[in-house]
PDB file of N, CA and C in Angstrom:
ATOM      1  N   UNK A   9       0.838  -1.169   0.000  1.00 59.00           N
ATOM      2  CA  UNK A   9       0.000   0.000   0.000  1.00 59.00           C
ATOM      3  C   UNK A   9       0.891   1.243   0.000  1.00 59.00           C
ATOM      4  N   UNK A  10       0.391   2.315  -0.603  1.00 66.00           N
ATOM      5  CA  UNK A  10       1.140   3.569  -0.692  1.00 66.00           C
ATOM      6  C   UNK A  10       1.320   4.174   0.704  1.00 66.00           C
ATOM      7  N   UNK A  11       2.385   4.943   0.885  1.00 78.00           N
ATOM      8  CA  UNK A  11       2.649   5.622   2.141  1.00 78.00           C
ATOM      9  C   UNK A  11       1.952   6.963   2.236  1.00 78.00           C
ATOM     10  N   UNK A  12       1.048   7.260   1.310  1.00 83.00           N
ATOM     11  CA  UNK A  12       0.323   8.527   1.311  1.00 83.00           C
ATOM     12  C   UNK A  12      -1.140   8.247   0.963  1.00 83.00           C
ATOM     13  N   UNK A  13      -1.986   9.244   1.149  1.00 85.00           N
ATOM     14  CA  UNK A  13      -3.407   9.096   0.834  1.00 85.00           C
ATOM     15  C   UNK A  13      -3.887  10.303   0.041  1.00 85.00           C
ATOM     16  N   UNK A  14      -5.000  10.139  -0.653  1.00 88.00           N
ATOM     17  CA  UNK A  14      -5.591  11.257  -1.378  1.00 88.00           C
ATOM     18  C   UNK A  14      -6.344  12.198  -0.445  1.00 88.00           C
ATOM     19  N   UNK A  15      -6.842  11.677   0.640  1.00 91.00           N
ATOM     20  CA  UNK A  15      -7.624  12.484   1.573  1.00 91.00           C
ATOM     21  C   UNK A  15      -6.824  12.800   2.818  1.00 91.00           C
ATOM     22  N   UNK A  16      -6.874  14.055   3.222  1.00 93.00           N
ATOM     23  CA  UNK A  16      -6.192  14.455   4.456  1.00 93.00           C
ATOM     24  C   UNK A  16      -6.888  13.818   5.655  1.00 93.00           C
ATOM     25  N   UNK A  17      -6.223  13.846   6.790  1.00 96.00           N
ATOM     26  CA  UNK A  17      -6.847  13.348   8.018  1.00 96.00           C
ATOM     27  C   UNK A  17      -8.114  14.135   8.340  1.00 96.00           C
ATOM     28  N   UNK A  18      -8.117  15.438   8.048  1.00 96.00           N
ATOM     29  CA  UNK A  18      -9.309  16.255   8.286  1.00 96.00           C
ATOM     30  C   UNK A  18     -10.489  15.727   7.464  1.00 96.00           C
ATOM     31  N   UNK A  19     -10.252  15.425   6.197  1.00 95.00           N
ATOM     32  CA  UNK A  19     -11.318  14.909   5.337  1.00 95.00           C
ATOM     33  C   UNK A  19     -11.788  13.539   5.813  1.00 95.00           C
ATOM     34  N   UNK A  20     -10.864  12.701   6.236  1.00 96.00           N
ATOM     35  CA  UNK A  20     -11.238  11.373   6.713  1.00 96.00           C
ATOM     36  C   UNK A  20     -12.049  11.451   8.010  1.00 96.00           C
ATOM     37  N   UNK A  21     -11.673  12.347   8.911  1.00 97.00           N
ATOM     38  CA  UNK A  21     -12.423  12.535  10.147  1.00 97.00           C
ATOM     39  C   UNK A  21     -13.829  13.036   9.825  1.00 97.00           C
ATOM     40  N   UNK A  22     -13.923  14.004   8.930  1.00 96.00           N
ATOM     41  CA  UNK A  22     -15.222  14.543   8.531  1.00 96.00           C
ATOM     42  C   UNK A  22     -16.096  13.456   7.910  1.00 96.00           C
ATOM     43  N   UNK A  23     -15.512  12.603   7.110  1.00 96.00           N
ATOM     44  CA  UNK A  23     -16.255  11.518   6.484  1.00 96.00           C
ATOM     45  C   UNK A  23     -16.761  10.518   7.535  1.00 96.00           C
ATOM     46  N   UNK A  24     -15.945  10.208   8.526  1.00 97.00           N
ATOM     47  CA  UNK A  24     -16.384   9.322   9.611  1.00 97.00           C
ATOM     48  C   UNK A  24     -17.582   9.930  10.338  1.00 97.00           C
ATOM     49  N   UNK A  25     -17.528  11.222  10.585  1.00 97.00           N
ATOM     50  CA  UNK A  25     -18.628  11.903  11.271  1.00 97.00           C
ATOM     51  C   UNK A  25     -19.868  11.941  10.388  1.00 97.00           C
ATOM     52  N   UNK A  26     -19.696  12.149   9.095  1.00 96.00           N
ATOM     53  CA  UNK A  26     -20.839  12.155   8.171  1.00 96.00           C
ATOM     54  C   UNK A  26     -21.530  10.792   8.169  1.00 96.00           C
ATOM     55  N   UNK A  27     -20.748   9.735   8.268  1.00 95.00           N
ATOM     56  CA  UNK A  27     -21.307   8.385   8.270  1.00 95.00           C
ATOM     57  C   UNK A  27     -21.964   8.017   9.595  1.00 95.00           C
ATOM     58  N   UNK A  28     -21.508   8.629  10.695  1.00 95.00           N
ATOM     59  CA  UNK A  28     -22.060   8.345  12.022  1.00 95.00           C
ATOM     60  C   UNK A  28     -21.898   9.587  12.900  1.00 95.00           C
ATOM     61  N   UNK A  29     -22.905  10.475  12.924  1.00 96.00           N
ATOM     62  CA  UNK A  29     -22.791  11.724  13.682  1.00 96.00           C
ATOM     63  C   UNK A  29     -22.593  11.547  15.186  1.00 96.00           C
ATOM     64  N   UNK A  30     -22.827  10.356  15.709  1.00 96.00           N
ATOM     65  CA  UNK A  30     -22.628  10.111  17.131  1.00 96.00           C
ATOM     66  C   UNK A  30     -21.372   9.320  17.434  1.00 96.00           C
ATOM     67  N   UNK A  31     -20.494   9.185  16.469  1.00 96.00           N
ATOM     68  CA  UNK A  31     -19.278   8.383  16.614  1.00 96.00           C
ATOM     69  C   UNK A  31     -18.371   8.957  17.709  1.00 96.00           C
ATOM     70  N   UNK A  32     -17.669   8.073  18.391  1.00 96.00           N
ATOM     71  CA  UNK A  32     -16.718   8.492  19.433  1.00 96.00           C
ATOM     72  C   UNK A  32     -15.366   8.798  18.793  1.00 96.00           C
ATOM     73  N   UNK A  33     -14.634   9.707  19.415  1.00 97.00           N
ATOM     74  CA  UNK A  33     -13.328  10.099  18.888  1.00 97.00           C
ATOM     75  C   UNK A  33     -12.380   8.910  18.803  1.00 97.00           C
ATOM     76  N   UNK A  34     -12.457   8.019  19.771  1.00 97.00           N
ATOM     77  CA  UNK A  34     -11.608   6.827  19.754  1.00 97.00           C
ATOM     78  C   UNK A  34     -11.902   5.977  18.520  1.00 97.00           C
ATOM     79  N   UNK A  35     -13.181   5.846  18.187  1.00 98.00           N
ATOM     80  CA  UNK A  35     -13.579   5.064  17.008  1.00 98.00           C
ATOM     81  C   UNK A  35     -13.092   5.722  15.718  1.00 98.00           C
ATOM     82  N   UNK A  36     -13.150   7.043  15.673  1.00 98.00           N
ATOM     83  CA  UNK A  36     -12.636   7.758  14.502  1.00 98.00           C
ATOM     84  C   UNK A  36     -11.142   7.492  14.364  1.00 98.00           C
ATOM     85  N   UNK A  37     -10.414   7.608  15.464  1.00 98.00           N
ATOM     86  CA  UNK A  37      -8.981   7.364  15.436  1.00 98.00           C
ATOM     87  C   UNK A  37      -8.651   5.978  14.919  1.00 98.00           C
ATOM     88  N   UNK A  38      -9.412   4.982  15.366  1.00 98.00           N
ATOM     89  CA  UNK A  38      -9.193   3.611  14.902  1.00 98.00           C
ATOM     90  C   UNK A  38      -9.428   3.490  13.400  1.00 98.00           C
ATOM     91  N   UNK A  39     -10.489   4.133  12.895  1.00 97.00           N
ATOM     92  CA  UNK A  39     -10.812   4.050  11.469  1.00 97.00           C
ATOM     93  C   UNK A  39      -9.797   4.783  10.604  1.00 97.00           C
ATOM     94  N   UNK A  40      -9.357   5.963  11.064  1.00 96.00           N
ATOM     95  CA  UNK A  40      -8.440   6.792  10.277  1.00 96.00           C
ATOM     96  C   UNK A  40      -6.990   6.339  10.453  1.00 96.00           C
ATOM     97  N   UNK A  41      -6.695   5.741  11.612  1.00 95.00           N
ATOM     98  CA  UNK A  41      -5.332   5.315  11.884  1.00 95.00           C
ATOM     99  C   UNK A  41      -4.489   6.386  12.546  1.00 95.00           C
ATOM    100  N   UNK A  42      -5.149   7.223  13.358  1.00 97.00           N
ATOM    101  CA  UNK A  42      -4.454   8.281  14.095  1.00 97.00           C
ATOM    102  C   UNK A  42      -4.879   8.187  15.558  1.00 97.00           C
ATOM    103  N   UNK A  43      -4.194   8.923  16.415  1.00 98.00           N
ATOM    104  CA  UNK A  43      -4.504   8.867  17.842  1.00 98.00           C
ATOM    105  C   UNK A  43      -5.794   9.616  18.151  1.00 98.00           C
ATOM    106  N   UNK A  44      -6.376   9.264  19.280  1.00 97.00           N
ATOM    107  CA  UNK A  44      -7.578   9.968  19.741  1.00 97.00           C
ATOM    108  C   UNK A  44      -7.275  11.446  19.975  1.00 97.00           C
ATOM    109  N   UNK A  45      -6.085  11.723  20.460  1.00 98.00           N
ATOM    110  CA  UNK A  45      -5.674  13.119  20.684  1.00 98.00           C
ATOM    111  C   UNK A  45      -5.627  13.900  19.373  1.00 98.00           C
ATOM    112  N   UNK A  46      -5.107  13.266  18.308  1.00 98.00           N
ATOM    113  CA  UNK A  46      -5.070  13.919  16.992  1.00 98.00           C
ATOM    114  C   UNK A  46      -6.485  14.155  16.468  1.00 98.00           C
ATOM    115  N   UNK A  47      -7.377  13.196  16.695  1.00 98.00           N
ATOM    116  CA  UNK A  47      -8.773  13.368  16.282  1.00 98.00           C
ATOM    117  C   UNK A  47      -9.394  14.538  17.034  1.00 98.00           C
ATOM    118  N   UNK A  48      -9.133  14.623  18.323  1.00 97.00           N
ATOM    119  CA  UNK A  48      -9.670  15.719  19.128  1.00 97.00           C
ATOM    120  C   UNK A  48      -9.211  17.070  18.551  1.00 97.00           C
ATOM    121  N   UNK A  49      -7.949  17.174  18.205  1.00 98.00           N
ATOM    122  CA  UNK A  49      -7.416  18.420  17.629  1.00 98.00           C
ATOM    123  C   UNK A  49      -8.109  18.741  16.306  1.00 98.00           C
ATOM    124  N   UNK A  50      -8.267  17.733  15.453  1.00 98.00           N
ATOM    125  CA  UNK A  50      -8.895  17.943  14.144  1.00 98.00           C
ATOM    126  C   UNK A  50     -10.350  18.359  14.317  1.00 98.00           C
ATOM    127  N   UNK A  51     -11.083  17.692  15.200  1.00 98.00           N
ATOM    128  CA  UNK A  51     -12.482  18.048  15.439  1.00 98.00           C
ATOM    129  C   UNK A  51     -12.577  19.481  15.956  1.00 98.00           C
ATOM    130  N   UNK A  52     -11.685  19.866  16.852  1.00 97.00           N
ATOM    131  CA  UNK A  52     -11.663  21.241  17.362  1.00 97.00           C
ATOM    132  C   UNK A  52     -11.403  22.235  16.236  1.00 97.00           C
ATOM    133  N   UNK A  53     -10.441  21.914  15.347  1.00 97.00           N
ATOM    134  CA  UNK A  53     -10.147  22.801  14.219  1.00 97.00           C
ATOM    135  C   UNK A  53     -11.335  22.912  13.268  1.00 97.00           C
ATOM    136  N   UNK A  54     -11.992  21.794  12.982  1.00 97.00           N
ATOM    137  CA  UNK A  54     -13.175  21.812  12.115  1.00 97.00           C
ATOM    138  C   UNK A  54     -14.309  22.597  12.764  1.00 97.00           C
ATOM    139  N   UNK A  55     -14.460  22.451  14.072  1.00 97.00           N
ATOM    140  CA  UNK A  55     -15.475  23.198  14.812  1.00 97.00           C
ATOM    141  C   UNK A  55     -15.153  24.694  14.801  1.00 97.00           C
ATOM    142  N   UNK A  56     -13.919  25.045  15.095  1.00 97.00           N
ATOM    143  CA  UNK A  56     -13.504  26.452  15.103  1.00 97.00           C
ATOM    144  C   UNK A  56     -13.695  27.114  13.737  1.00 97.00           C
ATOM    145  N   UNK A  57     -13.500  26.350  12.657  1.00 96.00           N
ATOM    146  CA  UNK A  57     -13.644  26.885  11.308  1.00 96.00           C
ATOM    147  C   UNK A  57     -15.103  26.906  10.839  1.00 96.00           C
ATOM    148  N   UNK A  58     -16.009  26.350  11.635  1.00 96.00           N
ATOM    149  CA  UNK A  58     -17.419  26.376  11.293  1.00 96.00           C
ATOM    150  C   UNK A  58     -17.908  25.199  10.473  1.00 96.00           C
ATOM    151  N   UNK A  59     -17.029  24.226  10.210  1.00 96.00           N
ATOM    152  CA  UNK A  59     -17.423  23.070   9.411  1.00 96.00           C
ATOM    153  C   UNK A  59     -18.220  22.050  10.215  1.00 96.00           C
ATOM    154  N   UNK A  60     -18.095  22.093  11.532  1.00 96.00           N
ATOM    155  CA  UNK A  60     -18.791  21.172  12.435  1.00 96.00           C
ATOM    156  C   UNK A  60     -19.460  21.954  13.546  1.00 96.00           C
ATOM    157  N   UNK A  61     -20.523  21.394  14.068  1.00 95.00           N
ATOM    158  CA  UNK A  61     -21.117  21.891  15.307  1.00 95.00           C
ATOM    159  C   UNK A  61     -21.252  20.680  16.219  1.00 95.00           C
ATOM    160  N   UNK A  62     -20.909  20.872  17.492  1.00 93.00           N
ATOM    161  CA  UNK A  62     -21.006  19.791  18.470  1.00 93.00           C
ATOM    162  C   UNK A  62     -22.176  20.068  19.407  1.00 93.00           C
ATOM    163  N   UNK A  63     -22.937  19.021  19.679  1.00 95.00           N
ATOM    164  CA  UNK A  63     -24.034  19.130  20.629  1.00 95.00           C
ATOM    165  C   UNK A  63     -23.904  17.969  21.605  1.00 95.00           C
ATOM    166  N   UNK A  64     -24.003  18.293  22.859  1.00 93.00           N
ATOM    167  CA  UNK A  64     -23.885  17.273  23.890  1.00 93.00           C
ATOM    168  C   UNK A  64     -25.186  16.481  23.974  1.00 93.00           C
ATOM    169  N   UNK A  65     -25.089  15.169  23.940  1.00 86.00           N
ATOM    170  CA  UNK A  65     -26.245  14.283  24.080  1.00 86.00           C
ATOM    171  C   UNK A  65     -25.914  13.289  25.189  1.00 86.00           C
ATOM    172  N   UNK A  66     -26.261  13.650  26.432  1.00 90.00           N
ATOM    173  CA  UNK A  66     -25.875  12.824  27.578  1.00 90.00           C
ATOM    174  C   UNK A  66     -24.376  12.915  27.796  1.00 90.00           C
ATOM    175  N   UNK A  67     -23.712  11.765  27.762  1.00 89.00           N
ATOM    176  CA  UNK A  67     -22.260  11.740  27.946  1.00 89.00           C
ATOM    177  C   UNK A  67     -21.506  11.773  26.628  1.00 89.00           C
ATOM    178  N   UNK A  68     -22.231  11.852  25.525  1.00 91.00           N
ATOM    179  CA  UNK A  68     -21.600  11.803  24.201  1.00 91.00           C
ATOM    180  C   UNK A  68     -21.858  13.085  23.437  1.00 91.00           C
ATOM    181  N   UNK A  69     -21.073  13.281  22.399  1.00 94.00           N
ATOM    182  CA  UNK A  69     -21.282  14.395  21.480  1.00 94.00           C
ATOM    183  C   UNK A  69     -22.003  13.885  20.242  1.00 94.00           C
ATOM    184  N   UNK A  70     -22.787  14.745  19.655  1.00 96.00           N
ATOM    185  CA  UNK A  70     -23.411  14.475  18.366  1.00 96.00           C
ATOM    186  C   UNK A  70     -22.991  15.639  17.481  1.00 96.00           C
ATOM    187  N   UNK A  71     -22.563  15.324  16.276  1.00 97.00           N
ATOM    188  CA  UNK A  71     -21.994  16.325  15.388  1.00 97.00           C
ATOM    189  C   UNK A  71     -22.938  16.627  14.216  1.00 97.00           C
ATOM    190  N   UNK A  72     -22.935  17.879  13.795  1.00 97.00           N
ATOM    191  CA  UNK A  72     -23.651  18.309  12.608  1.00 97.00           C
ATOM    192  C   UNK A  72     -22.632  18.979  11.700  1.00 97.00           C
ATOM    193  N   UNK A  73     -22.645  18.606  10.422  1.00 97.00           N
ATOM    194  CA  UNK A  73     -21.703  19.166   9.449  1.00 97.00           C
ATOM    195  C   UNK A  73     -22.378  20.293   8.683  1.00 97.00           C
ATOM    196  N   UNK A  74     -21.693  21.404   8.537  1.00 97.00           N
ATOM    197  CA  UNK A  74     -22.188  22.546   7.751  1.00 97.00           C
ATOM    198  C   UNK A  74     -21.874  22.282   6.285  1.00 97.00           C
ATOM    199  N   UNK A  75     -22.750  21.536   5.630  1.00 95.00           N
ATOM    200  CA  UNK A  75     -22.496  21.052   4.277  1.00 95.00           C
ATOM    201  C   UNK A  75     -22.503  22.147   3.221  1.00 95.00           C
ATOM    202  N   UNK A  76     -23.023  23.308   3.544  1.00 96.00           N
ATOM    203  CA  UNK A  76     -23.097  24.405   2.574  1.00 96.00           C
ATOM    204  C   UNK A  76     -21.788  25.192   2.450  1.00 96.00           C
ATOM    205  N   UNK A  77     -20.856  24.956   3.362  1.00 96.00           N
ATOM    206  CA  UNK A  77     -19.603  25.722   3.338  1.00 96.00           C
ATOM    207  C   UNK A  77     -18.682  25.237   2.215  1.00 96.00           C
ATOM    208  N   UNK A  78     -17.900  26.160   1.649  1.00 94.00           N
ATOM    209  CA  UNK A  78     -16.976  25.759   0.584  1.00 94.00           C
ATOM    210  C   UNK A  78     -15.795  24.965   1.130  1.00 94.00           C
ATOM    211  N   UNK A  79     -15.233  24.122   0.286  1.00 93.00           N
ATOM    212  CA  UNK A  79     -13.999  23.426   0.646  1.00 93.00           C
ATOM    213  C   UNK A  79     -12.897  24.463   0.813  1.00 93.00           C
ATOM    214  N   UNK A  80     -11.974  24.261   1.752  1.00 90.00           N
ATOM    215  CA  UNK A  80     -10.940  25.265   2.005  1.00 90.00           C
ATOM    216  C   UNK A  80      -9.749  25.205   1.041  1.00 90.00           C
ATOM    217  N   UNK A  81      -9.807  24.348   0.040  1.00 88.00           N
ATOM    218  CA  UNK A  81      -8.701  24.182  -0.895  1.00 88.00           C
ATOM    219  C   UNK A  81      -8.856  25.116  -2.094  1.00 88.00           C
ATOM    220  N   UNK A  82      -7.785  25.754  -2.506  1.00 88.00           N
ATOM    221  CA  UNK A  82      -7.831  26.708  -3.617  1.00 88.00           C
ATOM    222  C   UNK A  82      -8.359  26.111  -4.913  1.00 88.00           C
ATOM    223  N   UNK A  83      -7.937  24.911  -5.219  1.00 91.00           N
ATOM    224  CA  UNK A  83      -8.291  24.286  -6.497  1.00 91.00           C
ATOM    225  C   UNK A  83      -9.791  24.001  -6.588  1.00 91.00           C
ATOM    226  N   UNK A  84     -10.417  23.692  -5.462  1.00 88.00           N
ATOM    227  CA  UNK A  84     -11.834  23.301  -5.482  1.00 88.00           C
ATOM    228  C   UNK A  84     -12.700  24.194  -4.595  1.00 88.00           C
ATOM    229  N   UNK A  85     -12.309  25.432  -4.412  1.00 84.00           N
ATOM    230  CA  UNK A  85     -13.050  26.292  -3.474  1.00 84.00           C
ATOM    231  C   UNK A  85     -14.467  26.598  -3.929  1.00 84.00           C
ATOM    232  N   UNK A  86     -14.801  26.312  -5.192  1.00 91.00           N
ATOM    233  CA  UNK A  86     -16.177  26.532  -5.646  1.00 91.00           C
ATOM    234  C   UNK A  86     -17.084  25.336  -5.313  1.00 91.00           C
ATOM    235  N   UNK A  87     -16.516  24.283  -4.732  1.00 93.00           N
ATOM    236  CA  UNK A  87     -17.287  23.111  -4.323  1.00 93.00           C
ATOM    237  C   UNK A  87     -17.606  23.206  -2.835  1.00 93.00           C
ATOM    238  N   UNK A  88     -18.682  22.580  -2.444  1.00 95.00           N
ATOM    239  CA  UNK A  88     -19.127  22.601  -1.045  1.00 95.00           C
ATOM    240  C   UNK A  88     -18.724  21.310  -0.327  1.00 95.00           C
ATOM    241  N   UNK A  89     -18.624  21.393   0.986  1.00 94.00           N
ATOM    242  CA  UNK A  89     -18.323  20.216   1.808  1.00 94.00           C
ATOM    243  C   UNK A  89     -19.327  19.109   1.506  1.00 94.00           C
ATOM    244  N   UNK A  90     -20.591  19.469   1.389  1.00 94.00           N
ATOM    245  CA  UNK A  90     -21.631  18.486   1.105  1.00 94.00           C
ATOM    246  C   UNK A  90     -21.402  17.754  -0.208  1.00 94.00           C
ATOM    247  N   UNK A  91     -20.854  18.467  -1.219  1.00 93.00           N
ATOM    248  CA  UNK A  91     -20.560  17.828  -2.511  1.00 93.00           C
ATOM    249  C   UNK A  91     -19.527  16.721  -2.334  1.00 93.00           C
ATOM    250  N   UNK A  92     -18.472  17.005  -1.573  1.00 92.00           N
ATOM    251  CA  UNK A  92     -17.428  16.016  -1.323  1.00 92.00           C
ATOM    252  C   UNK A  92     -17.979  14.824  -0.551  1.00 92.00           C
ATOM    253  N   UNK A  93     -18.753  15.103   0.480  1.00 94.00           N
ATOM    254  CA  UNK A  93     -19.311  14.021   1.293  1.00 94.00           C
ATOM    255  C   UNK A  93     -20.284  13.165   0.486  1.00 94.00           C
ATOM    256  N   UNK A  94     -21.049  13.787  -0.420  1.00 93.00           N
ATOM    257  CA  UNK A  94     -21.964  13.018  -1.271  1.00 93.00           C
ATOM    258  C   UNK A  94     -21.197  12.025  -2.134  1.00 93.00           C
ATOM    259  N   UNK A  95     -20.090  12.470  -2.702  1.00 91.00           N
ATOM    260  CA  UNK A  95     -19.286  11.599  -3.557  1.00 91.00           C
ATOM    261  C   UNK A  95     -18.652  10.468  -2.743  1.00 91.00           C
ATOM    262  N   UNK A  96     -18.069  10.820  -1.620  1.00 91.00           N
ATOM    263  CA  UNK A  96     -17.344   9.835  -0.820  1.00 91.00           C
ATOM    264  C   UNK A  96     -18.254   8.900  -0.042  1.00 91.00           C
ATOM    265  N   UNK A  97     -19.478   9.311   0.211  1.00 86.00           N
ATOM    266  CA  UNK A  97     -20.421   8.489   0.967  1.00 86.00           C
ATOM    267  C   UNK A  97     -21.315   7.632   0.069  1.00 86.00           C
ATOM    268  N   UNK A  98     -21.267   7.878  -1.231  1.00 71.00           N
ATOM    269  CA  UNK A  98     -22.133   7.132  -2.158  1.00 71.00           C
ATOM    270  C   UNK A  98     -21.761   5.670  -2.151  1.00 71.00           C
ATOM    271  N   UNK A  99     -22.751   4.794  -2.166  1.00 71.00           N
ATOM    272  CA  UNK A  99     -22.439   3.350  -2.286  1.00 71.00           C
ATOM    273  C   UNK A  99     -21.638   3.087  -3.554  1.00 71.00           C
ATOM    274  N   UNK A 100     -20.816   2.069  -3.529  1.00 62.00           N
ATOM    275  CA  UNK A 100     -19.973   1.718  -4.671  1.00 62.00           C
ATOM    276  C   UNK A 100     -20.807   1.628  -5.942  1.00 62.00           C
ATOM    277  N   UNK A 101     -20.316   2.255  -7.011  1.00 59.00           N
ATOM    278  CA  UNK A 101     -20.988   2.200  -8.294  1.00 59.00           C
ATOM    279  C   UNK A 101     -21.978   3.328  -8.523  1.00 59.00           C
ATOM    280  N   UNK A 102     -22.256   4.158  -7.504  1.00 53.00           N
ATOM    281  CA  UNK A 102     -23.207   5.240  -7.668  1.00 53.00           C
ATOM    282  C   UNK A 102     -22.562   6.620  -7.732  1.00 53.00           C
ATOM    283  N   UNK A 103     -21.254   6.698  -7.707  1.00 48.00           N
ATOM    284  CA  UNK A 103     -20.583   7.994  -7.665  1.00 48.00           C
ATOM    285  C   UNK A 103     -20.117   8.463  -9.039  1.00 48.00           C
ATOM    286  N   UNK A 104     -20.783   8.075 -10.105  1.00 47.00           N
ATOM    287  CA  UNK A 104     -20.388   8.486 -11.448  1.00 47.00           C
ATOM    288  C   UNK A 104     -21.119   9.704 -11.897  1.00 47.00           C
TER     289      UNK A 104
END
């Protein structure tokens, strides 16, 4: 397997949250292959930038993604977060 990925850790964390808005940070870390502490930092950065909102539900957090916001990358800044998540979350064979 390659030593690099097409998606940044931020994008992978966001995708995990899109797939399960009640996911635990530890579970995200396991899926992405990074530490829980790194996930916490990324979630905080996404929250600070307005891409995520956190709501406390008992002892857990539930996340909402601001899908209308533009991607922060220069090359694709005319695309929205929701557009990326739609492509990456589509079942196999439906993303054409």
